[in-house]
Amino acid sequence: MRQTIVRDVSELPTYGYGPRSGPWWGAMGFMALEGMGFAIAIGAYLYLYAVNPNWPIGATPPDLWPGTAETIIYLLSIIPNEMTNRAAHRQDLAKVRTGLIVMSLIGIGLLVLRGFEFAHLNTRWDNTAYGSIVWLILGLHTTHLVTDLGDTVVLTVLMFTRHAKPRRFSDVTDNVFYWNFVVLAWLPLYVLLDWVPRL
Amino acid sequence: MSIAAEQHALRDDGLNGLQLSTRLESIWRTPSGFLGALMSVDHKVVGRRYIVTSFAFLLLGGLLAVLMRVQLARPENTFLSADKYNQIFTMHGSTMMFLFAVPVMEAFAVYLVPLMVGTRNLAFPRLNAFSYWMFLFGGCFLWISFALNVGPDVGWFAYVPLSSLQYTPTKRPDVWAQMITFTEVAALAVAVEIVVTVFKQRAPGMTLDRIPLFVWAMLVTAFLVMFAMPSIMVASTSLILDRLVNTRFYDSSSGGHSLLWQHLFWFFGHPEVYIIFIPGTGMVSAILATFARRPVVGYPVVILSLIATGFLSFGLWVHHMFVTGLPQLGAGLFTASSMLIAVPSGLQIFCWLATLWDGRPVYRTPLLFVVGFIVIFVMGGLSGVMVASVPIDTQVHDTYFVVAHFHYVLIGGAVFPLIGAVYYWFPKITGRMLSEKLGRWNFWLAFVGFNVAFFPMHILGLIGMPRRVYTYTADMDWAHLNLLSSGGAVIFALSFALLLVNAIRSLRSGALAGDNPWDASTLEWATSSPPPPQNFDRIPVVKHRDPLWLDSASLPVVAGLSVERREVLLTSLAEAEPQIREGSPEPSIWPLLTAIATTVFFIGSIFTPWAVLWGTPPMAVTLIGWFWPAGSKEDEE
């Protein structure tokens, strides 16, 4: 078929930030389906809550301090996360490196706290349906946290190598974006796990 | 490299047509040899594998259906034992739903969507390769288990408490639950790829109201997958945890609830029907436009109907649970929503009929299958309105009436359009035409065989024959209709054998197709058949909904993409204005290695919880290998 060139696109950039880039939309897609997974798990919790006359079943509510401490750290982590985002947009490699190290350390700290949280749920997964759903939801979010931490650590290492090219800053901003989702996903889970049993 | 030098190097306007093709083919081709084949990230290679694999599962699932019909052909038959029958109907349903119907629709999308939107590959090609391997390994896992006599036997719905450890203490439900995870991973990955490809990689000028209807259908389907599949993920994970580490989700003695399973399963299971049906409607729209020689009537109506169907499909799951003792208000609400979904489906049917009415239809094999679809699907829709009503559903629940209904809907709604699509796109994929004469035999055998097989089941259900029974006594008066149904099933099976013969014969000696043998209007026909590795030498610019009909003299294209590395053009969401020339990943072995590591993790976890510990490091290592950019041309710039 005959063709007519009507436009030259060679002047376009080879990477972009936010909704202009493909990976950002990929992250959005995974956030949508993971968010749906959390919503379904919350639905399962509330279903079991509704069909059981006593809740929590055969246990005391979780101790508040690990979840509350995590929530505070999650909320505070938005500050270094946003600083990393701005540094990435400025393509300031030194500050991006620092920001990624800080975010990796925050992720590791949160994982340690998560260990304490499991230990202070005051129920085991095999005690009752209450224990099962609490462990499942916390397990899902922990998987979420571990995968994001893995991503952040690999990106941190990458930014200390020869691969720290300009377009990698776009990957950093996507990582920042995804962390905000990790924080956002945690907030309703914190209310559900730590406060609903106290109603 | 300086910006000026980089821009100079990227210019492609100095190359003539042949030089450009050769250069792009060398960049985009799949590496040669066995290892190269394992590394492929070309959407056409992966799509072909997906299509062939899912059709292989169709043949296996169909063979099981024939075995069931042989068993039921006469009363008190001893061809199959009760235990084997349970395995077979479970394997038939699981294979058809999880290993054929959804994957084959996504497979066609993997192959066609990039071509139809005018781009060179899917977004995230390595994820696409990974999803195929996961699908393949999950399907093989299920079928090897069946061959080893540990295939699941609790139905494709695996209701608890039947599937709980107490009532099925074997590994069979574990195999089923893990297979679910494999297919979920594959389906979810493809769904994200399709959404991003359609949102960001459409050809310049392909605004939202110029997207081909098949692509719209796959976009809606992808969203359904993304929002429905997490439910079965939570359900199957909870089931396997109950069985392996003694959690209590479905154990009523410890606060669990068996109906939780049904809610979670059908919240996925009902949209699943539309995940299968909506792509079929996209195929129908594509075929109809081409063979009616005019665009589909009511393009915006069809799109709004697709979206409405998608939304409504999430409000129907409880109609599978009418006999579980739900509150009447809830039952009424779900009756209303179940009946309401007939409205957008009906609107599409009327648009298609109007297209045929107003066009100059050419009744080639693809269009015959579309007409067959309309007849069968309307019949299935009518029985659907019947079972949406609580009193009727209560009467026919768990009878063969329901079996007849869902086969009319699923085979009529999906398989007939799919076979039409095979005849329609076979020339594009292989470069060869299928035989029209065999195609007509194929259609009539399928149409007659299907109706003879499944229509009697309506009557069998109404006179009380329950489903899932492996035999029945002679005094029930079900023998004649069952024999008729079994005869129809054999004729229906023969139609697929004929399709296979036609495909093999045409691959060897079919007539050459040329670029656009049907004189169709969408972009996949603007390139050669089969398409080259780069799909298009220059990315097309879209100025109309039917570019090949309205720009037939000369196709407008863009220049300026790289001839030194793999590059795709990203455009804006609504207007499809060019924004970025983004790199596209090179072939890689890491998706396969990651799939192998993931398979070991999941299968190992059936036998020991420790597999979660020792299975994780290989997954982490392979994932890092996958994402690490070493050797990537774009990183060496």
Short mmCIF file of C-alpha atoms in Angstrom, two decimals, chain A residues 1-16 19-23 25-26 29-30 32-33 36-37 40 44 47-48 52 57 125-126 128-129 132-133 136 154 157-158 161 163 165 167-168, chain B residues 7 11 124 192 196 199-200 226-227 230 245-249 254-257 259-260 263-264 267 538 541 551-560 565 569-570 577-582 628-629 634-635 637:
data_model
loop_
_atom_site.label_atom_id
_atom_site.label_comp_id
_atom_site.label_asym_id
_atom_site.label_seq_id
_atom_site.Cartn_x
_atom_site.Cartn_y
_atom_site.Cartn_z
CA MET A 1 0.00 0.00 0.00
CA ARG A 2 1.35 3.43 -0.92
CA GLN A 3 2.31 5.64 2.02
CA THR A 4 2.61 9.37 2.56
CA ILE A 5 4.74 10.75 5.37
CA VAL A 6 2.65 13.37 7.11
CA ARG A 7 4.63 13.90 10.29
CA ASP A 8 8.17 13.60 11.65
CA VAL A 9 8.39 12.47 15.29
CA SER A 10 12.16 12.37 15.65
CA GLU A 11 12.14 15.49 17.82
CA LEU A 12 10.06 13.78 20.51
CA PRO A 13 11.76 12.85 23.80
CA THR A 14 12.68 9.19 24.47
CA TYR A 15 11.23 9.14 27.99
CA GLY A 16 8.70 11.06 30.04
CA PRO A 19 0.86 9.76 32.60
CA ARG A 20 3.00 10.49 29.54
CA SER A 21 5.06 7.33 30.13
CA GLY A 22 4.00 3.69 29.64
CA PRO A 23 5.33 2.30 32.95
CA TRP A 25 0.13 3.37 33.33
CA GLY A 26 1.42 -0.11 34.07
CA GLY A 29 -3.00 -1.08 36.24
CA PHE A 30 -1.33 -3.08 38.96
CA ALA A 32 -6.11 -1.14 40.31
CA LEU A 33 -5.99 -4.91 40.48
CA MET A 36 -9.36 -4.66 44.12
CA GLY A 37 -7.66 -7.56 45.90
CA ILE A 40 -12.27 -8.11 48.23
CA ALA A 44 -14.48 -11.07 53.21
CA TYR A 47 -18.79 -10.75 55.71
CA LEU A 48 -17.31 -12.92 58.47
CA ASN A 52 -20.62 -14.07 63.57
CA ILE A 57 -13.94 -14.66 67.84
CA TRP A 125 -4.24 -18.01 61.77
CA ASP A 126 -5.61 -21.43 62.73
CA THR A 128 -10.78 -19.15 64.24
CA ALA A 129 -12.04 -17.52 61.06
CA SER A 132 -7.50 -16.48 59.52
CA ILE A 133 -8.83 -13.34 57.88
CA LEU A 136 -4.57 -13.14 55.41
CA VAL A 154 17.03 -2.77 43.13
CA VAL A 157 21.51 -0.18 43.46
CA LEU A 158 20.83 0.63 39.80
CA THR A 161 25.80 1.98 38.51
CA HIS A 163 22.80 2.52 34.24
CA LYS A 165 20.83 7.36 32.81
CA ARG A 167 15.44 8.05 31.68
CA ARG A 168 15.91 6.06 34.92
CA GLN B 7 18.90 12.88 16.55
CA ARG B 11 16.68 9.65 11.30
CA PHE B 124 5.55 -4.75 28.58
CA VAL B 192 -2.66 -4.74 32.12
CA VAL B 196 -1.67 0.22 28.53
CA PHE B 199 -4.30 3.79 26.22
CA LYS B 200 -0.78 4.78 25.20
CA MET B 226 -8.55 -6.70 36.48
CA PHE B 227 -11.56 -6.24 38.75
CA PRO B 230 -8.71 -10.69 42.42
CA VAL B 245 -2.17 -24.71 57.13
CA ASN B 246 -5.54 -25.14 58.88
CA THR B 247 -6.96 -21.67 58.49
CA ARG B 248 -10.73 -21.51 59.09
CA PHE B 249 -12.23 -19.33 56.39
CA SER B 254 -14.79 -21.92 63.92
CA GLY B 255 -16.67 -18.89 62.63
CA GLY B 256 -16.05 -19.52 58.93
CA HIS B 257 -18.82 -19.73 56.36
CA LEU B 259 -21.32 -19.24 51.53
CA LEU B 260 -18.31 -16.91 51.67
CA HIS B 263 -19.86 -15.09 47.08
CA LEU B 264 -16.15 -14.80 46.29
CA PHE B 267 -18.21 -12.38 42.14
CA ARG B 538 6.25 3.35 9.37
CA VAL B 541 -1.66 8.01 11.06
CA ASP B 551 -7.43 6.26 2.79
CA SER B 552 -7.16 3.46 0.26
CA ALA B 553 -5.05 5.46 -2.22
CA SER B 554 -2.24 6.27 0.20
CA LEU B 555 -1.89 5.58 3.91
CA PRO B 556 -0.63 8.57 5.93
CA VAL B 557 2.34 7.62 8.15
CA VAL B 558 4.89 9.18 10.49
CA ALA B 559 8.68 9.11 10.14
CA GLY B 560 11.36 9.62 12.74
CA ARG B 565 16.95 0.25 18.60
CA LEU B 569 5.49 5.69 19.70
CA LEU B 570 3.49 6.75 22.76
CA GLU B 577 -1.24 12.93 19.87
CA PRO B 578 2.41 11.73 19.67
CA GLN B 579 4.26 12.31 22.96
CA ILE B 580 7.27 10.02 23.41
CA ARG B 581 9.47 7.62 21.45
CA GLU B 582 9.84 4.96 24.14
CA TRP B 628 18.28 -5.38 35.28
CA PRO B 629 19.07 -3.40 32.14
CA GLU B 634 18.83 1.96 25.20
CA ASP B 635 20.95 1.97 28.33
CA GLU B 637 23.21 5.33 24.60
#
